[in-house]
Amino acid sequence: MVWTYRTAVSIALIALLFGINWALDQYVIDYIVRIIMQCGINAILAVGLNLINGTTGQFSLGHAGFMAVGAYATAFAVIHLESWLGFNASNIPAPWMQGLLLSVGLLFGALFAGLAGLLVGAPSLRLRGDYLAIVTLGFAEIIRLIFTNTEALGGATGYSGGRPLGLPVYTNFFWVFLWAIFLITLIGNFTFSSYGRALRAIREDEIATEALGINTTRMKVLASVISAAAVGVAGGLFAHLMGTIRPDDFKMDRSVAMIVMILVGGLGSVSGAIIGAIFVGVTLEAMRDIQQYRLLAYSLLLIGLMIARPQGLLGSRELRLPAFLRRKRGGAA
Amino acid sequence: MTDALRVTDLKVNYGGIQAVKGISLTVGRGEIVALIGANGAGKTSTLKAIVRLIASQGQIDFFGATAGGRATHQIAALGVSLVPEGRAIFGNMSVRENLEMGAFLHRDALERKHHMERVFALFPRLAERLKQDGNTLSGGEQQMLAIGRAMMSQPKLLLLDEPSLGLAPKLVGEIFAAIRVIAADGLSILLVEQNTRLALKTAGRAYVLVTGEVALSGNAEDLRDDPRIQSAYLGGDTTRSNG
């Protein structure tokens, strides 16, 4: 019963995405579609970061690093998969094959970003507050410097897989939102499970949580891995949207942008993170002409927000689906 | 039958300072034992060391199983539950969520419901506040929630750190009444308390800590009548109340 309901919803969703994708292709200019895709990628970034920064309360300032790992790993996998399968400039894969290649690449992106999340999280999540922020900030810089100095990955000029036209642009509306919905559902369900409750308990009082028999270190590392993997997928989608990735795409301002998203939406709220992601996606685009002032604008925005609504737009609450769309759940509603 | 808790020659160092200087104590099954002493005597350090929240030397056994090599969360799995000093409830989570967190190790829904009802029988106020966030409760209610949360983990040994701290006398009375009810159900309790009079009234036995060492120990009744205790902790005159 539940299974058939889920299947029906999934099929309807895929059909819907496919339809919208087609309509956007036909009737909407690329520029707008691009902004919509950016917002989708931002939503993955924000929901991913929110799991560790908002729900678990472990402040990471270095998620651009995980995004970079995901971007490079995805691009590397897609390029090598293509040459292994014999695709090249004169033998371009069919559209469905492009999406498949991209998705396989994204799995690699998630895997490597998740591993990075494990490597950074396992030793550093023992730290608290400011110390953790500094360690994660340092990690992101180290990642950026590694990519800058690895000639095989293009060094400072960026990675294009040795293609004169850059990375294949396989990211489209359909795949961005398919992955976004998949990951947001996954992280949403995790957040509202008993594991998610344990993560919130860690945010509230770590010692009390540990005393209740919960392995808080393991829970924090688990949250870090899931968070990093999701952000890695967003990085991979970003890479194949831009057609090129440079180490400088993943500087601190990218981490700050992610933090602004979840602060705007409300720390700890999944739906808030999505709203914040869309907000930042749109304002970033609006500020394209004054690029150099972006960090300044963010600061002003944050100061304004802290004065007017310190808990963010939604606080820690969630927007919920209207009742007729909600599926009955056993126990906690 | 093995003791619920047996601590042998426990030492705790903070940097160069020795806060606990080799104390030994036992809590028998179904017994309430009080650990009393002035501020800085090492009571809380002892409790934290027992559940391995801080590093220590010495031997600790729960129901005959050694605590050595176990992390704090593994000790909880042995049936040992700590109610930390200052209550440490989850402020931005509802009363229900706080209680459910207590039962994290016990997944059976029916059993969980049964234990929650037992907590409500003990502290009816919690049932009224089920949907409220923890930080909207009064101090006394927060203490009730902290004890209730610990009870949800179905402990065999309860470690209470200063349950009377900062509470109005009436609420202190309510909470200690509940502690006696819990003990009557067969739970073993180690009670750390600054309120010596109350602790000696509630416990069967007590240890008096002075600067990290056990200065006195014995039956609570005998200690209550001991002139050294009376002059040092009970203000000399046993008829005067010190709340």
GROMACS .gro file of C-alpha atoms in nm, chain A:
model
  333
    1MET     CA    1   0.000   0.000   0.000
    2VAL     CA    2   0.262   0.248   0.112
    3TRP     CA    3   0.495   0.121  -0.154
    4THR     CA    4   0.246   0.175  -0.432
    5TYR     CA    5   0.166   0.523  -0.300
    6ARG     CA    6   0.535   0.606  -0.303
    7THR     CA    7   0.583   0.464  -0.648
    8ALA     CA    8   0.290   0.664  -0.780
    9VAL     CA    9   0.421   0.984  -0.625
   10SER     CA   10   0.771   0.921  -0.759
   11ILE     CA   11   0.646   0.853  -1.113
   12ALA     CA   12   0.419   1.159  -1.103
   13LEU     CA   13   0.710   1.369  -0.980
   14ILE     CA   14   0.944   1.250  -1.251
   15ALA     CA   15   0.680   1.315  -1.515
   16LEU     CA   16   0.620   1.660  -1.372
   17LEU     CA   17   0.991   1.746  -1.368
   18PHE     CA   18   1.021   1.617  -1.722
   19GLY     CA   19   0.729   1.832  -1.832
   20ILE     CA   20   0.863   2.144  -1.665
   21ASN     CA   21   1.205   2.075  -1.812
   22TRP     CA   22   1.053   2.056  -2.159
   23ALA     CA   23   0.844   2.369  -2.108
   24LEU     CA   24   1.140   2.568  -1.978
   25ASP     CA   25   1.344   2.456  -2.279
   26GLN     CA   26   1.072   2.574  -2.514
   27TYR     CA   27   0.941   2.892  -2.363
   28VAL     CA   28   1.179   3.040  -2.109
   29ILE     CA   29   1.511   3.210  -2.185
   30ASP     CA   30   1.824   3.027  -2.075
   31TYR     CA   31   1.922   3.302  -1.835
   32ILE     CA   32   1.612   3.249  -1.619
   33VAL     CA   33   1.641   2.869  -1.636
   34ARG     CA   34   1.999   2.905  -1.519
   35ILE     CA   35   1.894   3.106  -1.215
   36ILE     CA   36   1.629   2.846  -1.134
   37MET     CA   37   1.894   2.573  -1.154
   38GLN     CA   38   2.127   2.778  -0.932
   39CYS     CA   39   1.847   2.799  -0.675
   40GLY     CA   40   1.803   2.420  -0.689
   41ILE     CA   41   2.175   2.367  -0.634
   42ASN     CA   42   2.168   2.623  -0.353
   43ALA     CA   43   1.882   2.434  -0.192
   44ILE     CA   44   2.096   2.118  -0.178
   45LEU     CA   45   2.386   2.318  -0.034
   46ALA     CA   46   2.168   2.483   0.229
   47VAL     CA   47   1.982   2.170   0.339
   48GLY     CA   48   2.314   1.983   0.352
   49LEU     CA   49   2.487   2.250   0.559
   50ASN     CA   50   2.183   2.293   0.781
   51LEU     CA   51   2.208   1.933   0.897
   52ILE     CA   52   2.542   1.996   1.066
   53ASN     CA   53   2.526   2.370   1.141
   54GLY     CA   54   2.159   2.404   1.224
   55THR     CA   55   2.028   2.071   1.346
   56THR     CA   56   2.343   1.941   1.515
   57GLY     CA   57   2.473   2.285   1.613
   58GLN     CA   58   2.831   2.218   1.501
   59PHE     CA   59   2.938   2.531   1.322
   60SER     CA   60   3.123   2.459   0.999
   61LEU     CA   61   3.275   2.748   0.805
   62GLY     CA   62   3.433   2.523   0.543
   63HIS     CA   63   3.159   2.357   0.341
   64ALA     CA   64   3.295   2.515   0.022
   65GLY     CA   65   3.574   2.258   0.065
   66PHE     CA   66   3.329   1.966   0.048
   67MET     CA   67   3.161   2.130  -0.248
   68ALA     CA   68   3.500   2.153  -0.421
   69VAL     CA   69   3.577   1.787  -0.353
   70GLY     CA   70   3.236   1.689  -0.493
   71ALA     CA   71   3.279   1.911  -0.799
   72TYR     CA   72   3.624   1.781  -0.888
   73ALA     CA   73   3.537   1.417  -0.816
   74THR     CA   74   3.219   1.435  -1.025
   75ALA     CA   75   3.392   1.605  -1.319
   76PHE     CA   76   3.687   1.367  -1.304
   77ALA     CA   77   3.455   1.065  -1.299
   78VAL     CA   78   3.238   1.192  -1.585
   79ILE     CA   79   3.539   1.275  -1.806
   80HIS     CA   80   3.702   0.937  -1.748
   81LEU     CA   81   3.379   0.746  -1.780
   82GLU     CA   82   3.318   0.912  -2.115
   83SER     CA   83   3.658   0.835  -2.259
   84TRP     CA   84   3.628   0.478  -2.129
   85LEU     CA   85   3.291   0.440  -2.303
   86GLY     CA   86   3.432   0.594  -2.620
   87PHE     CA   87   3.242   0.922  -2.622
   88ASN     CA   88   3.417   1.231  -2.761
   89ALA     CA   89   3.351   1.555  -2.948
   90SER     CA   90   3.235   1.369  -3.260
   91ASN     CA   91   3.045   1.103  -3.066
   92ILE     CA   92   2.826   1.291  -2.820
   93PRO     CA   93   2.616   1.077  -2.585
   94ALA     CA   94   2.237   1.091  -2.620
   95PRO     CA   95   2.056   1.321  -2.373
   96TRP     CA   96   1.940   1.035  -2.147
   97MET     CA   97   2.295   0.899  -2.150
   98GLN     CA   98   2.426   1.242  -2.051
   99GLY     CA   99   2.203   1.242  -1.748
  100LEU     CA  100   2.309   0.892  -1.658
  101LEU     CA  101   2.677   0.979  -1.689
  102LEU     CA  102   2.622   1.287  -1.476
  103SER     CA  103   2.440   1.087  -1.210
  104VAL     CA  104   2.711   0.823  -1.191
  105GLY     CA  105   2.961   1.107  -1.161
  106LEU     CA  106   2.753   1.263  -0.884
  107LEU     CA  107   2.767   0.934  -0.692
  108PHE     CA  108   3.145   0.960  -0.704
  109GLY     CA  109   3.119   1.324  -0.597
  110ALA     CA  110   2.902   1.224  -0.300
  111LEU     CA  111   3.138   0.939  -0.211
  112PHE     CA  112   3.453   1.151  -0.208
  113ALA     CA  113   3.290   1.449  -0.037
  114GLY     CA  114   3.146   1.209   0.221
  115LEU     CA  115   3.491   1.061   0.278
  116ALA     CA  116   3.627   1.413   0.323
  117GLY     CA  117   3.346   1.473   0.573
  118LEU     CA  118   3.459   1.164   0.762
  119LEU     CA  119   3.827   1.263   0.755
  120VAL     CA  120   3.759   1.616   0.874
  121GLY     CA  121   3.476   1.527   1.108
  122ALA     CA  122   3.626   1.236   1.298
  123PRO     CA  123   3.910   1.430   1.460
  124SER     CA  124   3.765   1.783   1.461
  125LEU     CA  125   3.410   1.725   1.588
  126ARG     CA  126   3.559   1.684   1.934
  127LEU     CA  127   3.617   2.057   1.918
  128ARG     CA  128   3.345   2.300   1.999
  129GLY     CA  129   3.225   2.635   1.873
  130ASP     CA  130   3.491   2.873   1.748
  131TYR     CA  131   3.758   2.603   1.733
  132LEU     CA  132   3.552   2.386   1.502
  133ALA     CA  133   3.479   2.687   1.281
  134ILE     CA  134   3.850   2.759   1.251
  135VAL     CA  135   3.942   2.397   1.173
  136THR     CA  136   3.676   2.369   0.902
  137LEU     CA  137   3.781   2.704   0.757
  138GLY     CA  138   4.138   2.576   0.744
  139PHE     CA  139   4.024   2.254   0.580
  140ALA     CA  140   3.850   2.444   0.299
  141GLU     CA  141   4.165   2.648   0.236
  142ILE     CA  142   4.379   2.333   0.232
  143ILE     CA  143   4.146   2.171  -0.021
  144ARG     CA  144   4.159   2.482  -0.237
  145LEU     CA  145   4.540   2.490  -0.225
  146ILE     CA  146   4.562   2.120  -0.308
  147PHE     CA  147   4.351   2.170  -0.621
  148THR     CA  148   4.545   2.486  -0.709
  149ASN     CA  149   4.871   2.293  -0.698
  150THR     CA  150   4.760   1.970  -0.865
  151GLU     CA  151   4.853   2.007  -1.232
  152ALA     CA  152   4.666   1.688  -1.324
  153LEU     CA  153   4.346   1.866  -1.217
  154GLY     CA  154   4.426   2.183  -1.406
  155GLY     CA  155   4.593   2.375  -1.126
  156ALA     CA  156   4.491   2.736  -1.075
  157THR     CA  157   4.335   2.769  -1.420
  158GLY     CA  158   4.079   2.507  -1.332
  159TYR     CA  159   3.973   2.161  -1.442
  160SER     CA  160   3.817   2.102  -1.782
  161GLY     CA  161   3.919   1.741  -1.831
  162GLY     CA  162   4.154   1.835  -2.114
  163ARG     CA  163   3.861   1.944  -2.332
  164PRO     CA  164   3.901   2.266  -2.526
  165LEU     CA  165   3.534   2.350  -2.470
  166GLY     CA  166   3.550   2.272  -2.099
  167LEU     CA  167   3.350   2.016  -1.903
  168PRO     CA  168   3.041   1.879  -2.076
  169VAL     CA  169   2.737   2.078  -1.967
  170TYR     CA  170   2.502   1.799  -1.862
  171THR     CA  171   2.329   1.968  -1.572
  172ASN     CA  172   1.975   2.063  -1.663
  173PHE     CA  173   1.656   2.145  -1.477
  174PHE     CA  174   1.541   1.784  -1.463
  175TRP     CA  175   1.856   1.643  -1.305
  176VAL     CA  176   1.909   1.934  -1.063
  177PHE     CA  177   1.563   1.898  -0.921
  178LEU     CA  178   1.555   1.520  -0.926
  179TRP     CA  179   1.868   1.516  -0.711
  180ALA     CA  180   1.748   1.809  -0.501
  181ILE     CA  181   1.417   1.640  -0.420
  182PHE     CA  182   1.589   1.309  -0.352
  183LEU     CA  183   1.849   1.460  -0.117
  184ILE     CA  184   1.611   1.696   0.060
  185THR     CA  185   1.366   1.411   0.122
  186LEU     CA  186   1.649   1.194   0.251
  187ILE     CA  187   1.789   1.460   0.484
  188GLY     CA  188   1.440   1.571   0.586
  189ASN     CA  189   1.345   1.217   0.688
  190PHE     CA  190   1.673   1.178   0.871
  191THR     CA  191   1.618   1.507   1.055
  192PHE     CA  192   1.274   1.401   1.176
  193SER     CA  193   1.378   1.049   1.273
  194SER     CA  194   1.495   0.954   1.622
  195TYR     CA  195   1.850   1.007   1.492
  196GLY     CA  196   1.762   1.364   1.400
  197ARG     CA  197   1.618   1.413   1.747
  198ALA     CA  198   1.946   1.291   1.892
  199LEU     CA  199   2.131   1.546   1.675
  200ARG     CA  200   1.912   1.824   1.812
  201ALA     CA  201   1.973   1.695   2.162
  202ILE     CA  202   2.348   1.722   2.097
  203ARG     CA  203   2.295   2.083   1.995
  204GLU     CA  204   2.107   2.147   2.319
  205ASP     CA  205   2.336   1.967   2.563
  206GLU     CA  206   2.603   1.728   2.454
  207ILE     CA  207   2.693   1.588   2.797
  208ALA     CA  208   2.332   1.510   2.882
  209THR     CA  209   2.292   1.340   2.544
  210GLU     CA  210   2.600   1.126   2.599
  211ALA     CA  211   2.475   1.037   2.948
  212LEU     CA  212   2.153   0.902   2.793
  213GLY     CA  213   2.355   0.637   2.614
  214ILE     CA  214   2.403   0.807   2.277
  215ASN     CA  215   2.742   0.791   2.110
  216THR     CA  216   2.756   1.162   2.038
  217THR     CA  217   3.085   1.150   1.851
  218ARG     CA  218   2.949   0.889   1.612
  219MET     CA  219   2.627   1.084   1.562
  220LYS     CA  220   2.816   1.403   1.484
  221VAL     CA  221   3.047   1.229   1.238
  222LEU     CA  222   2.745   1.064   1.073
  223ALA     CA  223   2.579   1.406   1.033
  224SER     CA  224   2.903   1.547   0.897
  225VAL     CA  225   2.936   1.271   0.637
  226ILE     CA  226   2.576   1.304   0.515
  227SER     CA  227   2.608   1.682   0.508
  228ALA     CA  228   2.936   1.672   0.314
  229ALA     CA  229   2.805   1.413   0.066
  230ALA     CA  230   2.497   1.624  -0.014
  231VAL     CA  231   2.708   1.936  -0.058
  232GLY     CA  232   2.941   1.730  -0.279
  233VAL     CA  233   2.650   1.643  -0.509
  234ALA     CA  234   2.566   2.013  -0.533
  235GLY     CA  235   2.931   2.074  -0.627
  236GLY     CA  236   2.908   1.815  -0.905
  237LEU     CA  237   2.590   1.969  -1.045
  238PHE     CA  238   2.760   2.308  -1.027
  239ALA     CA  239   3.063   2.180  -1.219
  240HIS     CA  240   2.856   2.046  -1.506
  241LEU     CA  241   2.643   2.357  -1.514
  242MET     CA  242   2.937   2.598  -1.534
  243GLY     CA  243   3.142   2.387  -1.774
  244THR     CA  244   3.456   2.468  -1.582
  245ILE     CA  245   3.564   2.466  -1.220
  246ARG     CA  246   3.849   2.664  -1.070
  247PRO     CA  247   3.982   2.639  -0.716
  248ASP     CA  248   3.878   3.002  -0.673
  249ASP     CA  249   3.515   2.902  -0.721
  250PHE     CA  250   3.534   2.751  -0.374
  251LYS     CA  251   3.674   3.034  -0.166
  252MET     CA  252   3.547   3.139   0.171
  253ASP     CA  253   3.276   3.362   0.025
  254ARG     CA  254   3.106   3.045  -0.101
  255SER     CA  255   3.098   2.903   0.253
  256VAL     CA  256   2.969   3.236   0.378
  257ALA     CA  257   2.695   3.236   0.113
  258MET     CA  258   2.581   2.893   0.236
  259ILE     CA  259   2.574   3.015   0.594
  260VAL     CA  260   2.374   3.321   0.492
  261MET     CA  261   2.119   3.089   0.329
  262ILE     CA  262   2.054   2.893   0.647
  263LEU     CA  263   2.062   3.200   0.869
  264VAL     CA  264   1.808   3.376   0.649
  265GLY     CA  265   1.579   3.074   0.647
  266GLY     CA  266   1.622   2.992   1.014
  267LEU     CA  267   1.888   2.764   1.163
  268GLY     CA  268   1.767   2.408   1.202
  269SER     CA  269   1.470   2.437   0.967
  270VAL     CA  270   1.481   2.228   0.648
  271SER     CA  271   1.214   2.428   0.469
  272GLY     CA  272   1.377   2.748   0.595
  273ALA     CA  273   1.704   2.641   0.435
  274ILE     CA  274   1.527   2.599   0.101
  275ILE     CA  275   1.371   2.945   0.126
  276GLY     CA  276   1.708   3.094   0.221
  277ALA     CA  277   1.871   2.917  -0.071
  278ILE     CA  278   1.626   3.064  -0.318
  279PHE     CA  279   1.662   3.406  -0.158
  280VAL     CA  280   2.040   3.402  -0.185
  281GLY     CA  281   2.027   3.258  -0.538
  282VAL     CA  282   1.810   3.541  -0.658
  283THR     CA  283   1.986   3.823  -0.474
  284LEU     CA  284   2.328   3.696  -0.586
  285GLU     CA  285   2.209   3.727  -0.941
  286ALA     CA  286   2.062   4.070  -0.877
  287MET     CA  287   2.400   4.180  -0.740
  288ARG     CA  288   2.591   4.058  -1.044
  289ASP     CA  289   2.681   4.417  -1.141
  290ILE     CA  290   2.824   4.495  -0.800
  291GLN     CA  291   3.008   4.166  -0.752
  292GLN     CA  292   3.292   4.311  -0.550
  293TYR     CA  293   3.047   4.431  -0.286
  294ARG     CA  294   2.879   4.096  -0.234
  295LEU     CA  295   3.048   4.018   0.097
  296LEU     CA  296   2.962   4.368   0.213
  297ALA     CA  297   2.602   4.318   0.108
  298TYR     CA  298   2.587   3.987   0.294
  299SER     CA  299   2.722   4.152   0.607
  300LEU     CA  300   2.463   4.426   0.588
  301LEU     CA  301   2.193   4.170   0.523
  302LEU     CA  302   2.301   3.964   0.823
  303ILE     CA  303   2.317   4.266   1.051
  304GLY     CA  304   1.971   4.371   0.936
  305LEU     CA  305   1.841   4.020   0.988
  306MET     CA  306   1.991   3.994   1.337
  307ILE     CA  307   1.815   4.317   1.434
  308ALA     CA  308   1.478   4.248   1.271
  309ARG     CA  309   1.445   3.873   1.298
  310PRO     CA  310   1.736   3.702   1.473
  311GLN     CA  311   1.582   3.356   1.445
  312GLY     CA  312   1.563   3.376   1.063
  313LEU     CA  313   1.248   3.380   0.853
  314LEU     CA  314   1.110   3.052   0.985
  315GLY     CA  315   1.304   3.015   1.310
  316SER     CA  316   1.337   2.645   1.379
  317ARG     CA  317   0.985   2.577   1.257
  318GLU     CA  318   0.893   2.398   0.935
  319LEU     CA  319   0.658   2.483   0.656
  320ARG     CA  320   0.430   2.188   0.615
  321LEU     CA  321   0.244   2.049   0.321
  322PRO     CA  322  -0.128   2.117   0.315
  323ALA     CA  323  -0.317   1.842   0.494
  324PHE     CA  324  -0.452   1.672   0.183
  325LEU     CA  325  -0.100   1.619   0.048
  326ARG     CA  326   0.037   1.488   0.374
  327ARG     CA  327   0.067   1.117   0.426
  328LYS     CA  328  -0.042   0.985   0.760
  329ARG     CA  329   0.249   0.880   0.972
  330GLY     CA  330   0.240   0.647   1.270
  331GLY     CA  331   0.329   0.800   1.608
  332ALA     CA  332   0.490   1.142   1.605
  333ALA     CA  333   0.334   1.380   1.357
   0.00000   0.00000   0.00000
